[in-house]
Short mmCIF file of C-alpha atoms and ligand atoms in Angstrom, two decimals:
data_model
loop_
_atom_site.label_atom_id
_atom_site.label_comp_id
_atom_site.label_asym_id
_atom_site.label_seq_id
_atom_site.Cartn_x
_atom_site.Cartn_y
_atom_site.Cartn_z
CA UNK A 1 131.19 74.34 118.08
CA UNK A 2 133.70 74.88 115.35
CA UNK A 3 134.13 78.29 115.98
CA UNK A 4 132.87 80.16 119.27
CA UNK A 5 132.55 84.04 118.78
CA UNK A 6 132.76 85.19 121.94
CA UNK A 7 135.38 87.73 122.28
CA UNK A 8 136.19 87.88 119.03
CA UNK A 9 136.39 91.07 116.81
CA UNK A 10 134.23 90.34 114.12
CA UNK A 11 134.39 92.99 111.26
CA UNK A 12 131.04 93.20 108.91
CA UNK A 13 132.72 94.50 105.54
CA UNK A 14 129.28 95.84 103.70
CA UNK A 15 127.40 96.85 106.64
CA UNK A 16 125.72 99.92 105.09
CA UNK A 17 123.95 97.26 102.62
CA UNK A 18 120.70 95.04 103.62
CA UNK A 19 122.80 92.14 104.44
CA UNK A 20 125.43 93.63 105.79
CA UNK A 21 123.11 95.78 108.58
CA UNK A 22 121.32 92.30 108.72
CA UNK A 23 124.11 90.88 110.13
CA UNK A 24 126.07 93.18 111.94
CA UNK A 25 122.29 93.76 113.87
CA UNK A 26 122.36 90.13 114.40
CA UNK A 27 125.75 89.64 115.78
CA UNK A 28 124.73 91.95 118.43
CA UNK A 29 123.39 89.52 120.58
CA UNK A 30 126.61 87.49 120.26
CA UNK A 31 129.38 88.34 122.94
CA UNK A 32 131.73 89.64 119.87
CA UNK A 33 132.78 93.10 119.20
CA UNK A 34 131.58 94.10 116.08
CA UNK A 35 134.21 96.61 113.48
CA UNK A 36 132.29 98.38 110.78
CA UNK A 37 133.85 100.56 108.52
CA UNK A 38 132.14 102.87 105.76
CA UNK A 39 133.38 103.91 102.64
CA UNK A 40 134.63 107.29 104.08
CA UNK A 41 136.73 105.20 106.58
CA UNK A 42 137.96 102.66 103.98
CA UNK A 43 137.43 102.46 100.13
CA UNK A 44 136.93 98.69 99.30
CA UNK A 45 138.15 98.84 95.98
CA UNK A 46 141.02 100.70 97.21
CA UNK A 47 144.31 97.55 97.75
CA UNK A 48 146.46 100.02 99.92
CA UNK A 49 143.42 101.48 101.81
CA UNK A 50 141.96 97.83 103.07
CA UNK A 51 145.34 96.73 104.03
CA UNK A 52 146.24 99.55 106.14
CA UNK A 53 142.64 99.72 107.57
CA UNK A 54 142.88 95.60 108.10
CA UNK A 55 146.18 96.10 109.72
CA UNK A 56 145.06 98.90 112.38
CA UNK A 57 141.93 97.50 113.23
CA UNK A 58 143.07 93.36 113.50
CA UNK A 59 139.82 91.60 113.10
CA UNK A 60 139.76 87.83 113.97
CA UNK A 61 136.92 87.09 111.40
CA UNK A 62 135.17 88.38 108.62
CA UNK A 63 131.91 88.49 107.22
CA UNK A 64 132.24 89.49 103.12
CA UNK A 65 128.64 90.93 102.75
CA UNK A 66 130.30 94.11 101.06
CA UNK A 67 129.56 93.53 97.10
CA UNK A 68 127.65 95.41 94.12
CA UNK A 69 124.23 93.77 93.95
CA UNK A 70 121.40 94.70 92.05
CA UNK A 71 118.33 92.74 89.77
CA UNK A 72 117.71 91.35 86.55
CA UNK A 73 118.15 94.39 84.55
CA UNK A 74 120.61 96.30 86.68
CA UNK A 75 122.75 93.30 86.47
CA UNK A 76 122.28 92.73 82.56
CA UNK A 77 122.99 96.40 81.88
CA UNK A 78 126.30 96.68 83.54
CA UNK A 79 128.26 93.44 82.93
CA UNK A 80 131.83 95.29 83.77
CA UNK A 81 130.61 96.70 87.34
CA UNK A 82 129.24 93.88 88.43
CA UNK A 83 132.27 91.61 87.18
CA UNK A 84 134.73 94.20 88.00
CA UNK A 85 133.50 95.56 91.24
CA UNK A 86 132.68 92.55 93.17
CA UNK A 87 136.29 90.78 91.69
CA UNK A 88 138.10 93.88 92.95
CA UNK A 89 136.42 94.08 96.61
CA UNK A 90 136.59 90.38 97.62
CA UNK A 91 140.05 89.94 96.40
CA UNK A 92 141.45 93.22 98.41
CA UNK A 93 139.61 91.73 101.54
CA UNK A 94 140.59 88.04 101.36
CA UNK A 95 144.29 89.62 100.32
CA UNK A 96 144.47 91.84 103.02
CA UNK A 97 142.72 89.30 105.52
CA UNK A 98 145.47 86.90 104.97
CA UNK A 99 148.33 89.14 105.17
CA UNK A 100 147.02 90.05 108.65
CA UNK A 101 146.47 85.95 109.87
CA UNK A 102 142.73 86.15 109.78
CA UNK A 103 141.38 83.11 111.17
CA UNK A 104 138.02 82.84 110.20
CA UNK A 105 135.92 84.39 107.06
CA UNK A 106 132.31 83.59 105.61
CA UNK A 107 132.29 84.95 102.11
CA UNK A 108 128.47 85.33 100.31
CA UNK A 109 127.77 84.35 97.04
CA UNK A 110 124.28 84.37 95.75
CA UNK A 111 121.95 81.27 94.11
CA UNK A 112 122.80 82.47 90.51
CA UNK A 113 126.37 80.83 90.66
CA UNK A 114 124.45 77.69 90.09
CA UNK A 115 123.96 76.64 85.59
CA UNK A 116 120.40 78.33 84.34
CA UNK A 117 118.95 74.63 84.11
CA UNK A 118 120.41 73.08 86.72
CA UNK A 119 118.38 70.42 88.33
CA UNK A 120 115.91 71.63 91.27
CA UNK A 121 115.95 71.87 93.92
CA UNK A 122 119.73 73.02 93.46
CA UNK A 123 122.98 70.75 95.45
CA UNK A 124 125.76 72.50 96.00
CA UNK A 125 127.60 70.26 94.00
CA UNK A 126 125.53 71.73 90.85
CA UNK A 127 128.28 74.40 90.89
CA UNK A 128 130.05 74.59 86.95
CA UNK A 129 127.91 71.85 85.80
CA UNK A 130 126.46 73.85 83.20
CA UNK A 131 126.07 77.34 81.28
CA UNK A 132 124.89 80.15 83.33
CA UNK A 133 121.87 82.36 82.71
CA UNK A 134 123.16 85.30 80.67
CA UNK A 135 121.65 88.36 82.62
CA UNK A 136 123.73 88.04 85.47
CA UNK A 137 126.29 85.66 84.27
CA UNK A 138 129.05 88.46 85.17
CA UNK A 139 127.94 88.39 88.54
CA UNK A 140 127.38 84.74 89.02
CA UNK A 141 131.59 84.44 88.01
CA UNK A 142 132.68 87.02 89.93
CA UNK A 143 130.65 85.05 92.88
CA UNK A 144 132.43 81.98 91.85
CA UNK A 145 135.64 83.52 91.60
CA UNK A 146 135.10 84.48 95.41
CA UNK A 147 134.33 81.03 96.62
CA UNK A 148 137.22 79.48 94.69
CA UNK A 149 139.11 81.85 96.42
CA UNK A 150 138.53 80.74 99.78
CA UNK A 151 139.24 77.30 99.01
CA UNK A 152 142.13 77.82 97.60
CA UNK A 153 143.61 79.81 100.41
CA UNK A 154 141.97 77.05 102.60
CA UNK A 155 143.66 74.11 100.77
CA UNK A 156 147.06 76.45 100.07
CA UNK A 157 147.27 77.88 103.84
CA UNK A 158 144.67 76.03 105.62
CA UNK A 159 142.84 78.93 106.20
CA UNK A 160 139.49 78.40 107.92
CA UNK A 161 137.39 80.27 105.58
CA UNK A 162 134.11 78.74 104.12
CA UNK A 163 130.99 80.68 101.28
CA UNK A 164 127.54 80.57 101.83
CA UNK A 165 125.23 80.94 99.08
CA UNK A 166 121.92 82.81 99.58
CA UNK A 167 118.87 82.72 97.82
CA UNK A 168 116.78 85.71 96.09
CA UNK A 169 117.13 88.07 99.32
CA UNK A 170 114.23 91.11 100.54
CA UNK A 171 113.63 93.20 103.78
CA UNK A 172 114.61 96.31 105.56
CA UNK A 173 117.04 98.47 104.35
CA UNK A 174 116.50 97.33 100.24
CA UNK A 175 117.09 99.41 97.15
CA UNK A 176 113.97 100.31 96.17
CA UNK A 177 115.43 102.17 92.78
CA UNK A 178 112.86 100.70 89.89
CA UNK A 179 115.72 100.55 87.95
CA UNK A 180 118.46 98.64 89.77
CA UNK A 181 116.14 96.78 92.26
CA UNK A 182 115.21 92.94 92.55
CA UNK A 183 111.46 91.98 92.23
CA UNK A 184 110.23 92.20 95.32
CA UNK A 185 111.17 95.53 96.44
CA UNK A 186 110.12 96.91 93.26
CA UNK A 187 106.75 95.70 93.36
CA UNK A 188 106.27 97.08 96.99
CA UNK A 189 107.02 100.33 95.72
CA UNK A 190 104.95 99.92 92.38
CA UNK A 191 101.58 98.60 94.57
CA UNK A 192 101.99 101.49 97.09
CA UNK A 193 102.18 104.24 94.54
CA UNK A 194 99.59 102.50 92.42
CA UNK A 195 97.47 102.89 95.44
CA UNK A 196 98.48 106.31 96.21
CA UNK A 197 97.79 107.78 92.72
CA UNK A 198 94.71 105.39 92.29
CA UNK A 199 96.58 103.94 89.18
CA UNK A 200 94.49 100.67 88.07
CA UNK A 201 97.15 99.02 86.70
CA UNK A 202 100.75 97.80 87.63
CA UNK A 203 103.32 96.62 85.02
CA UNK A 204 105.57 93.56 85.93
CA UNK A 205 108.51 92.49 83.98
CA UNK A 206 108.77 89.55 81.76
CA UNK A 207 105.87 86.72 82.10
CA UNK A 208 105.04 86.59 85.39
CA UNK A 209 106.06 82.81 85.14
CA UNK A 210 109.47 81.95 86.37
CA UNK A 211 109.69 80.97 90.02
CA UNK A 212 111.89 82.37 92.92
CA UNK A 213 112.75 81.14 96.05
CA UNK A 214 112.67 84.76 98.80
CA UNK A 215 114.76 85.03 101.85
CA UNK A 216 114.01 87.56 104.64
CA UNK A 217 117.28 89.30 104.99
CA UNK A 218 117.04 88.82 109.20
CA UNK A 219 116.42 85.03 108.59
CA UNK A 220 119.41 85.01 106.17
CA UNK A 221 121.44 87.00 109.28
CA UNK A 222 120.71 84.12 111.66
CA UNK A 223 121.24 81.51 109.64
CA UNK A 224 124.81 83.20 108.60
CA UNK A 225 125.86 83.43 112.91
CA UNK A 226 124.61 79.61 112.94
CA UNK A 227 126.72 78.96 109.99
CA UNK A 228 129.75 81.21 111.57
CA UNK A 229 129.65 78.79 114.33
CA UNK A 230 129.37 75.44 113.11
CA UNK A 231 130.70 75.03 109.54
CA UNK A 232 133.83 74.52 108.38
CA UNK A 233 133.96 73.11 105.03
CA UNK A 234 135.62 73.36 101.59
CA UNK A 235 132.75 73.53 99.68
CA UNK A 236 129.98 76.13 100.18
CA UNK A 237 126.66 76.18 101.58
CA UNK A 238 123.16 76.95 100.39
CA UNK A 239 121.10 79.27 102.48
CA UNK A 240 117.23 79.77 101.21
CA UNK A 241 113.76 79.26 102.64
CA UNK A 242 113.02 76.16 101.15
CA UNK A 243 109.67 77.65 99.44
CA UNK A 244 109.15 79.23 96.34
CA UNK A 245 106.49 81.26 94.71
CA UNK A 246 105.86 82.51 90.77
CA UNK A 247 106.46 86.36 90.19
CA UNK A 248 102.65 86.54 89.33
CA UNK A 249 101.88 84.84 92.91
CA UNK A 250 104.33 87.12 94.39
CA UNK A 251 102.38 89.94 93.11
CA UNK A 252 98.80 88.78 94.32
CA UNK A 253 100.65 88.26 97.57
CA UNK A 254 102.45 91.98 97.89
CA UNK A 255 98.68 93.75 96.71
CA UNK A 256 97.16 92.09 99.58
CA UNK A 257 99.74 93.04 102.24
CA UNK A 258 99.58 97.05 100.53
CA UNK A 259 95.78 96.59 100.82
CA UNK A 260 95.21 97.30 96.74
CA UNK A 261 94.21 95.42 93.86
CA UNK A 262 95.03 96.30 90.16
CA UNK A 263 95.46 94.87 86.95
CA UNK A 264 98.77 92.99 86.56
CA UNK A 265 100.16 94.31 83.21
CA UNK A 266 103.63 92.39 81.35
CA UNK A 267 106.28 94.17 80.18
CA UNK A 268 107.62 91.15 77.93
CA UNK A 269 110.07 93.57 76.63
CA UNK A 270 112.08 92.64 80.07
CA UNK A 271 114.11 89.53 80.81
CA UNK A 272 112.86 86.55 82.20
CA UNK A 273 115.97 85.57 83.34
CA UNK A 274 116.07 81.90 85.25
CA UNK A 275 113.26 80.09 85.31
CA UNK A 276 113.46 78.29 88.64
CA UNK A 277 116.24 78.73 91.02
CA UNK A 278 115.04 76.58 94.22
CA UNK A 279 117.81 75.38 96.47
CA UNK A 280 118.57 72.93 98.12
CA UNK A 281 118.87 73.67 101.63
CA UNK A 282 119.03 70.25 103.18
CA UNK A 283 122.87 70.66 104.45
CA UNK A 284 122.02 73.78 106.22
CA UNK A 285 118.99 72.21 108.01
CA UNK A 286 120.65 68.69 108.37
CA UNK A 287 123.62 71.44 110.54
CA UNK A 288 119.88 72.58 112.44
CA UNK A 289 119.50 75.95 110.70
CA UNK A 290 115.88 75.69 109.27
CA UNK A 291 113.90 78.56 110.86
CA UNK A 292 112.86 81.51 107.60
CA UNK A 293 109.33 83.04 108.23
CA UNK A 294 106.64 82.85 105.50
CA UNK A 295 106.84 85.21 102.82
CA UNK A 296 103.36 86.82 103.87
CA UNK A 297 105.04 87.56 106.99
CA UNK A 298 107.86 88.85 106.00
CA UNK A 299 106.20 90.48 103.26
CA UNK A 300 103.92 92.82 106.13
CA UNK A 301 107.11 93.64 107.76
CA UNK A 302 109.04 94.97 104.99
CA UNK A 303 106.36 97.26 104.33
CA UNK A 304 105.85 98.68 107.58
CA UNK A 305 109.18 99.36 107.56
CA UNK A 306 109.13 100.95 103.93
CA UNK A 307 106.45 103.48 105.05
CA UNK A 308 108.03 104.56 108.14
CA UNK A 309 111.47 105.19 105.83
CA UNK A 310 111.09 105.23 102.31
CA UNK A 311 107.86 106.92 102.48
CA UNK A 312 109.53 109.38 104.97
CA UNK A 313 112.81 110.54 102.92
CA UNK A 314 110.69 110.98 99.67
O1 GFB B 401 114.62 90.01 91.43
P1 GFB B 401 115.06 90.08 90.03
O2 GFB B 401 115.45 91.41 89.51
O3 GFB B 401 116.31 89.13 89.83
O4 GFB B 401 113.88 89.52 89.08
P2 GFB B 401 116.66 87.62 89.42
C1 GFB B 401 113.20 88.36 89.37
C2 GFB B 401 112.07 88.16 88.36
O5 GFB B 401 111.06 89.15 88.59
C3 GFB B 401 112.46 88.28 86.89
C4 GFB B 401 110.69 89.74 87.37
O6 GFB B 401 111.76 87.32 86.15
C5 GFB B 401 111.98 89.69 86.53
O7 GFB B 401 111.70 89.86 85.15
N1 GFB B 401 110.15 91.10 87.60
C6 GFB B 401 108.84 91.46 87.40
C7 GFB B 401 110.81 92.18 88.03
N2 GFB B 401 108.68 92.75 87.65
C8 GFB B 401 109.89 93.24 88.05
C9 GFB B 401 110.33 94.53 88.46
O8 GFB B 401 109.59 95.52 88.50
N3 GFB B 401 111.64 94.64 88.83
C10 GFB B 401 112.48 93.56 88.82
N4 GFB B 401 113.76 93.74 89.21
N5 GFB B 401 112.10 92.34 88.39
C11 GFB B 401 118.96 88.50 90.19
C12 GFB B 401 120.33 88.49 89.59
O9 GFB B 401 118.20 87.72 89.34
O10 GFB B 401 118.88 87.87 91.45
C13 GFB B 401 121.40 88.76 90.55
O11 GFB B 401 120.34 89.35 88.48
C14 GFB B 401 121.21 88.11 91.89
O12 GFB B 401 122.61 88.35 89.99
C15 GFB B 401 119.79 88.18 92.39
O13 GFB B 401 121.63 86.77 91.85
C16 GFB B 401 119.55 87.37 93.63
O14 GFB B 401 116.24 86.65 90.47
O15 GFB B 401 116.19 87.28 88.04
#
């Protein structure tokens, strides 16, 4: 095992996020004690505040799920926070984690690193081969910024620290803000009040066409504690499900689950954005880390959880 966590203190920076509380549910059954830390307790973006909150609380490895996420248009609408933010947070915490000798960090990056046309399903050596799809190209360098980072503190101060890449990510604990959301939450929410109103129709974004590849955020968890243990490389690794479906089929799939059937209207006022974005996944499983549940199933458990919260604080 490359790196055991038992005993260690394992601080989940993000926890109040879906992957974040993913994770820091999952490490739970690990014999680590896990350090989470709000905003109220310590501002992210704040140098001075992570360094003195690093340096009281000592953690022996880190898990970067802390970051400003959001979908297509949230992402195309606010180029500086989602460059500026996510730049700002992972370089106070990799700072401040190697002023304090942390030995071990797993930093997250996301599947739109990777050049709009790269070839599918995406290698990780696909990385800066090509131009990047515009609506979240602020992101996607930010991302890369953060797994540059890493190696170059690895290959500058052999510091054990390694990226993982995930693909398009859903499940408890998503925003489900039609504005800022990714697909899939959105068109939970959109199917369940169609069905509520009685609304015959329900508007999707762009074509319908381009494909995705969906990640339930507890598979993403495990596979992130498998990937804790046994990797230790330079270059990063992809993390997805290995299956991908269109928007339109994602759709078909999320009105059965809801239990309603409408009309699927396009907005082709709204981005596209990538086409296809399928990853390659074959490092991961060749490590033994191949276990995501089928979207269907994932699908029904997202939205029992939605109606026992969502529904609940609205
Ligand atoms: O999930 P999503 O917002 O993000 O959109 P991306 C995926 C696809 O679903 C796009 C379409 O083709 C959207 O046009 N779509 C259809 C919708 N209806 C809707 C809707 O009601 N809401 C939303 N949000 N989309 C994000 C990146 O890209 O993926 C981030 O912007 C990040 O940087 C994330 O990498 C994983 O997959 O296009």
């Amino acid at each position: 095992m490359a790196y055991p966590l038992e005993g260690k203190k394992v601080w989940v920076a993000g926890h109040r996020g879906m992957v974040g509380g993913a994770v820091a549910r999952r490490l739970e059954s690990e014999n680590c004690e896990i350090l989470l830390a709000g905003r109220e307790v310590v501002d992210l973006s704040d140098q001075s505040a992570v360094r003195e909150w690093m340096a009281a609380n000592r953690p022996d490895c880190i898990v970067v799920a802390a970051a400003k996420v959001g979908g297509i248009h949230a992402n195309n609408s606010a180029p500086v926070d989602f460059l500026q933010s996510n730049l700002i947070i992972q370089n106070n915490i990799l700072a401040a984690a190697h002023e304090n000798d942390v030995q071990r960090l797993l930093f997250l990056g996301s599947s739109c690193i990777y050049p709009k046309f790269a070839d599918q399903p995406i290698r990780e050596d696909s990385l800066l081969t090509g131009p990047l799809e515009p609506t979240n190209e602020w992101y996607a360098i930010a991302k890369i910024a953060g797994i540059k980072l890493c190696q170059a503190y690895r290959k500058q101060y052999g510091r054990d620290w390694i990226s993982a890449m995930p693909t398009n990510l859903y499940g408890p604990g998503d925003n489900y803000d039609l504005e800022t959301s990714h697909v899939l939450p959105a068109l939970l929410r959109k199917f369940h009040e169609a069905k509520k109103s009685g609304s015959s129709q329900v508007t999707l974004w762009g074509s319908g066409s381009p494909l995705r590849e969906f990640l339930h955020c507890d598979d993403l968890a495990d596979a992130l504690v498998f990937v804790l243990k046994k990797y230790s490389e330079y270059e990063h690794i992809n993390v997805g499900s290995g299956s991908e479906v269109t928007i339109r089929e994602l759709a078909e799939t999320i009105a059965e689950v809801v239990g309603y059937e409408a009309e699927l209207v396009f907005d082709s006022s709204k981005p596209d954005g990538t086409p296809r974005k399928l990853m390659d996944s074959s490092r991961l499983s060749q490590l033994g880390w191949a276990n995501a549940r089928p979207i269907r199933i994932g699908i029904k458990d997202t939205y029992r959880v939605f109606l026992e919260t969502f529904e609940r604080s609205t």
